Coordinates of C-alpha atoms and ligand atoms in Angstrom, one line a residue:
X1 CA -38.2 2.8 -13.3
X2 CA -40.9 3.9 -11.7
X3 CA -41.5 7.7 -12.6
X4 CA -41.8 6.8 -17.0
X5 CA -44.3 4.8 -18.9
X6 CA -42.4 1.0 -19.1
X7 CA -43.5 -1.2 -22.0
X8 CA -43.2 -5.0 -21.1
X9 CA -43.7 -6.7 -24.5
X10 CA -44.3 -10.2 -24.9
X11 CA -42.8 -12.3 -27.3
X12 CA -44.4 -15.7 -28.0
X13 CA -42.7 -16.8 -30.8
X14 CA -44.1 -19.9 -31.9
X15 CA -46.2 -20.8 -29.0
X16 CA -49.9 -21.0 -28.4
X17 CA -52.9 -21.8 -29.5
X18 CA -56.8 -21.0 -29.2
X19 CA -56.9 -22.6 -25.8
X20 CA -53.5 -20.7 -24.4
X21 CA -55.4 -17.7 -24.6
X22 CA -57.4 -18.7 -21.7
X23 CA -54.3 -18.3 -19.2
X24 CA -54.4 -14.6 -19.7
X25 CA -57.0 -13.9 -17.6
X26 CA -54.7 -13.2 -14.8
X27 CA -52.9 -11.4 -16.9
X28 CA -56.0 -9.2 -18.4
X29 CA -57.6 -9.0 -14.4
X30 CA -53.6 -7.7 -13.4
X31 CA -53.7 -4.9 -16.0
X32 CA -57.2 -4.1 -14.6
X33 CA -56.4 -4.2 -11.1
X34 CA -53.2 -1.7 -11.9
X35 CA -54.4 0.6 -14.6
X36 CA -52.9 3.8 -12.6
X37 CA -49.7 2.8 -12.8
X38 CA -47.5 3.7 -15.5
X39 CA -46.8 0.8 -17.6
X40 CA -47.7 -0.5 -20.9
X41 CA -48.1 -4.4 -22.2
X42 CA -48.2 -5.7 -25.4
X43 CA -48.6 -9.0 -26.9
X44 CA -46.7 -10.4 -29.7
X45 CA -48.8 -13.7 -30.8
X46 CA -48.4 -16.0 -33.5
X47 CA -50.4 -14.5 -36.5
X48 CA -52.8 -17.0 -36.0
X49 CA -53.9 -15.4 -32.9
X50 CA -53.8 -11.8 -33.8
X51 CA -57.3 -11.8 -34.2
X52 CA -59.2 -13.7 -31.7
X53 CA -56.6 -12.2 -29.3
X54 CA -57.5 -8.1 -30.3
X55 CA -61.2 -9.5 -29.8
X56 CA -60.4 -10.8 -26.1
X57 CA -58.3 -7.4 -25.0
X58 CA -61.4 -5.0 -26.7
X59 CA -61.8 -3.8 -23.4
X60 CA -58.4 -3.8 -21.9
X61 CA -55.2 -1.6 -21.9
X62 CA -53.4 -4.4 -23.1
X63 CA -52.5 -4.0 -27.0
X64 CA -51.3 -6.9 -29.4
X65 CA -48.6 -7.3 -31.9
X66 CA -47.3 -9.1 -34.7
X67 CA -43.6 -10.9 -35.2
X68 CA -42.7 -10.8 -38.9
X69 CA -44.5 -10.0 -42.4
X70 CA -43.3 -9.7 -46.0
X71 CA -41.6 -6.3 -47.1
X72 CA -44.2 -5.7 -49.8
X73 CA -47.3 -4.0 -49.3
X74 CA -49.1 -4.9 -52.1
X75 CA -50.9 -8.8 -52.1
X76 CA -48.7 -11.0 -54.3
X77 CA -47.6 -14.6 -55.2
X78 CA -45.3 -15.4 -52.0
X79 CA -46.5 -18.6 -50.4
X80 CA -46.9 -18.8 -47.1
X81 CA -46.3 -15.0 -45.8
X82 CA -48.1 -12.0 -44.8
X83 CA -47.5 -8.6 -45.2
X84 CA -48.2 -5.2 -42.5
X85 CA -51.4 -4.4 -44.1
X86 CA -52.6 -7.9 -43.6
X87 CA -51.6 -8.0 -40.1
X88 CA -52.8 -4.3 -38.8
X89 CA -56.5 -5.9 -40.8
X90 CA -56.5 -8.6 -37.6
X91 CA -56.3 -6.2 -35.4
X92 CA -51.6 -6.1 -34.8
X93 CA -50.9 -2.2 -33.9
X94 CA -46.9 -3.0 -33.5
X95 CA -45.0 -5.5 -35.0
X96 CA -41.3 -7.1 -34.6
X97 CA -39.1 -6.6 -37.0
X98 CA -35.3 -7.8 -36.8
X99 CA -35.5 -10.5 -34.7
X100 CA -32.4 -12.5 -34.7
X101 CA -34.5 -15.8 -35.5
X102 CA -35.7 -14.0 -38.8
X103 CA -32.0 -12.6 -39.4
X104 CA -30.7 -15.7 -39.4
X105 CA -33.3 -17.4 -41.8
X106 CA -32.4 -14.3 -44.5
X107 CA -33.5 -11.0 -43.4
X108 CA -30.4 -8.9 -43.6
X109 CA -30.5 -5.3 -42.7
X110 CA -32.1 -4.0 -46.1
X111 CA -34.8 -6.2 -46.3
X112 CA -35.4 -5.5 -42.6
X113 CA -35.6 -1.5 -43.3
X114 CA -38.1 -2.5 -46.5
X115 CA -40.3 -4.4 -43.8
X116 CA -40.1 -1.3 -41.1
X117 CA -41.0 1.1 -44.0
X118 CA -44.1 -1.2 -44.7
X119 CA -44.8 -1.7 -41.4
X120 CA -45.1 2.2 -41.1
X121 CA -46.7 2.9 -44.2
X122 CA -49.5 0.7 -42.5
X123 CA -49.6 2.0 -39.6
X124 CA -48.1 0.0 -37.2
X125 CA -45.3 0.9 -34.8
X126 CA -42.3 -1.2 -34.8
X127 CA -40.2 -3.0 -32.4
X128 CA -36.9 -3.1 -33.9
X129 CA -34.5 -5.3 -32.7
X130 CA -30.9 -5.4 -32.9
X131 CA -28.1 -6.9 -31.1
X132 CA -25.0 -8.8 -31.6
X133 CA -23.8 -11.9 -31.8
X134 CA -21.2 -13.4 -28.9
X135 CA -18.2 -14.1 -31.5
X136 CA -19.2 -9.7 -32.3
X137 CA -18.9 -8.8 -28.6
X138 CA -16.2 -10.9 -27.9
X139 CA -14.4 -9.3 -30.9
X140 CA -15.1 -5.7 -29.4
X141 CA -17.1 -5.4 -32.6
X142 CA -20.9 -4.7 -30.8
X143 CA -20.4 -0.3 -32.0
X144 CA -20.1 -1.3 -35.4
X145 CA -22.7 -4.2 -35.2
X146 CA -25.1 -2.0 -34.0
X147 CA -24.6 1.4 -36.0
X148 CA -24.8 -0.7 -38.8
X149 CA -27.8 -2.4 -38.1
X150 CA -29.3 1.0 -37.3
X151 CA -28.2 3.2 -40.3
X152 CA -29.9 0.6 -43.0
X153 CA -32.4 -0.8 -40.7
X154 CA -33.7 2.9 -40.5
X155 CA -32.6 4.7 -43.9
X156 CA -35.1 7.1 -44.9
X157 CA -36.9 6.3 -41.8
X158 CA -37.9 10.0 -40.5
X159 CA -40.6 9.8 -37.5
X160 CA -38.7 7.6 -35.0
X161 CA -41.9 8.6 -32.4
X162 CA -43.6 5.1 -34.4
X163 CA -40.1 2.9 -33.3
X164 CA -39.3 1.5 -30.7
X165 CA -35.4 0.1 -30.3
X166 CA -35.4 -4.0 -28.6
X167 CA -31.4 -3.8 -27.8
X168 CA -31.0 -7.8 -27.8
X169 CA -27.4 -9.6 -27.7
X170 CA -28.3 -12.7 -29.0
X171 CA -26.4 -14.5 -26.8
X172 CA -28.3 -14.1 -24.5
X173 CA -31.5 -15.0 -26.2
X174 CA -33.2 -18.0 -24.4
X175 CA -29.5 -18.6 -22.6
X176 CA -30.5 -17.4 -19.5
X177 CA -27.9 -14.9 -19.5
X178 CA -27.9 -11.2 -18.8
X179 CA -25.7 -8.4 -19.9
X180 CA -23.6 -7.4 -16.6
X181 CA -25.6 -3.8 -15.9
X182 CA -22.1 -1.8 -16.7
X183 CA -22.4 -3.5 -20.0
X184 CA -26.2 -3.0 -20.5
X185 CA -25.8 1.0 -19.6
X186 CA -23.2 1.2 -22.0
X187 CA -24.4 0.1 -25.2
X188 CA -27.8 1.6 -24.7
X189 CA -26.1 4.8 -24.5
X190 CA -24.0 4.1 -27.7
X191 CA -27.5 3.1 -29.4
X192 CA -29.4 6.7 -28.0
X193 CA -25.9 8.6 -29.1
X194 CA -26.6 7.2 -33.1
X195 CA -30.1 9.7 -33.0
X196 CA -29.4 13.3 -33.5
X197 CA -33.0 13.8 -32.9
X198 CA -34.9 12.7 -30.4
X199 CA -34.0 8.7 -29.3
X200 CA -36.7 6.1 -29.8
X201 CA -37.3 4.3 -26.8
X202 CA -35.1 1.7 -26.3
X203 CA -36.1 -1.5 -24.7
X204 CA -34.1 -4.3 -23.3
X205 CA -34.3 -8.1 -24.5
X206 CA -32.6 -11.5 -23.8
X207 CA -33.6 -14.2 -21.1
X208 CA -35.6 -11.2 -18.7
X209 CA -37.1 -13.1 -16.0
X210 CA -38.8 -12.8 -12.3
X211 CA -35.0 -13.8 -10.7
X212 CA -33.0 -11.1 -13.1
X213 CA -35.0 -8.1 -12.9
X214 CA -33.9 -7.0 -10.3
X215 CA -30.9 -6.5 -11.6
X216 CA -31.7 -4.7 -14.8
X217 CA -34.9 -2.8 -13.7
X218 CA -33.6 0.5 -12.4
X219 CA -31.7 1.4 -15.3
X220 CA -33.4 4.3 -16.2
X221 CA -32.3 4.8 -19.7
X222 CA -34.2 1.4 -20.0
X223 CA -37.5 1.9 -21.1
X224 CA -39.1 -1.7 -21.0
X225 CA -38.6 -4.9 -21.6
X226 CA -39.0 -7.3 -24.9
X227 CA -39.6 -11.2 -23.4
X228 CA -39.6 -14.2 -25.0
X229 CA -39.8 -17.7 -23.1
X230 CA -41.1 -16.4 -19.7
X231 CA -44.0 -14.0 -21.3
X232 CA -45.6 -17.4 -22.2
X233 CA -46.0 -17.9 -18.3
X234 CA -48.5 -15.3 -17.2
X235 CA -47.3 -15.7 -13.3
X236 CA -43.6 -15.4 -14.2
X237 CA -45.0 -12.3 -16.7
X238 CA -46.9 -10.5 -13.9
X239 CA -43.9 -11.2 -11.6
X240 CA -41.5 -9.6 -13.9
X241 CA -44.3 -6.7 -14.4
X242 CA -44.5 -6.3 -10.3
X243 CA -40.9 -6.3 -9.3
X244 CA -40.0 -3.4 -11.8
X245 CA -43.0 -1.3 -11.4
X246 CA -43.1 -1.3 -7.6
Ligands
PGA1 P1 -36.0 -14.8 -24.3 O1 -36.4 -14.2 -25.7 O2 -36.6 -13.9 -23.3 O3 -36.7 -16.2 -24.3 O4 -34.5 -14.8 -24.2 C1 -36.3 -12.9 -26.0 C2 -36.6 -12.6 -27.4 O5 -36.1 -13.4 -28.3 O6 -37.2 -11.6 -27.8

């Protein structure tokens, strides 16, 4: 993976508070230290860090994130969300949309291609995430899973040069478990064959860490990596970042 820009995007979830932001020093002092090489991080905090976060990376390759908003873009009465415009205002320039926490809790493929067109419309650039389900994969059903999720999820979506693709099987979400590589290869490929145009870049999720990288690293139709649990630990973050760019 050496010879293409790889984005390594962390996903807190909900984790982390003012004084967590602290530990990314090493992380910020890394990114420094390594600025030649050809990779790309971004951090996907809790809202409530967007801003105090943008302010500590001013100076820093590193860019930051958001996880969810509202599919309006207009202010309105729904308690307790946020919509794209609000987010890129703190300082998010990408945002995850899809996510198989916030499909569960509702967001079905429509209202997910109502929040990417949002997202765009403010600017942002959107990880999209998509991925299927073990009682899907163990049906052979992961093609139709994800053609579906990507013909709604991206109807009337025309400039995919602002997406970026997070393939994640959510079984193996936070189970520690990896795709066998044979498996990975093939359903990215599937996933760039549904673009006629040019393929968004396509990104790899579910339980990455420093002892399974190596595994999944030199797949070079991989272009980065989306992490959850161990991008909240910024040794086991940097690890993960070392082993696949050197
Ligand atoms: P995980 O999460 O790395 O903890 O499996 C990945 C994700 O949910 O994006």
């Amino acid at each position: 993976m050496t010879n293409k820009y790889v984005y390594f995007i962390a996903n807190w979830k909900m984790f982390g508070d003012l004084k967590t932001l602290n530990s990314l020093d090493k992380v910020i002092k890394f990114s420094k230290d390594n600025k030649k090489k050809k990779f790309k991080i971004i951090y996907c905090p809790p809202s409530t860090l967007i801003r105090p976060l943008s302010k500590r990376l001013k100076k820093t390759k590193i860019e930051v994130g958001a996880q969810n908003c509202h599919e309006s873009d207009k202010f309105g009465p729904f308690t307790g969300q946020i919509n794209s415009q609000m987010l890129k205002n703190v300082g998010a320039k990408y945002i995850i949309l899809g996510h198989s926490e916030n499909r569960l809790k509702g967001d079905d493929n429509k209202k997910i291609n109502l929040k990417i067109k949002s997202a765009l419309k403010a600017g942002l650039k959107v990880i999209f995430c998509i991925g299927e389900t073990l009682r899907e994969k163990r049906n052979k059903k992961t093609k139709q899973i994800l053609s579906k999720q990507i013909q709604v999820g991206l109807k009337s979506v025309n400039n995919n040069s602002k997406i970026i693709i997070a393939y994640e099987p959510i079984w193996s979400i936070g189970s520690g478990i990896i795709p066998k590589p044979n498996d990975l290869i093939k359903s990215i490929s599937f996933i760039k064959s549904k673009f006629v145009k040019k393929s968004p870049k396509i990104l790899y999720g579910g339980s990455v860490n420093p002892n399974n990288i190596d595994q999944i690293k030199n797949i070079n139709t991989i272009d980065g990596f989306l992490i959850g649990g161990a991008s909240q630990d910024p040794k086991k973050f940097i690890d993960i970042i070392k082993k696949t760019i050197n």
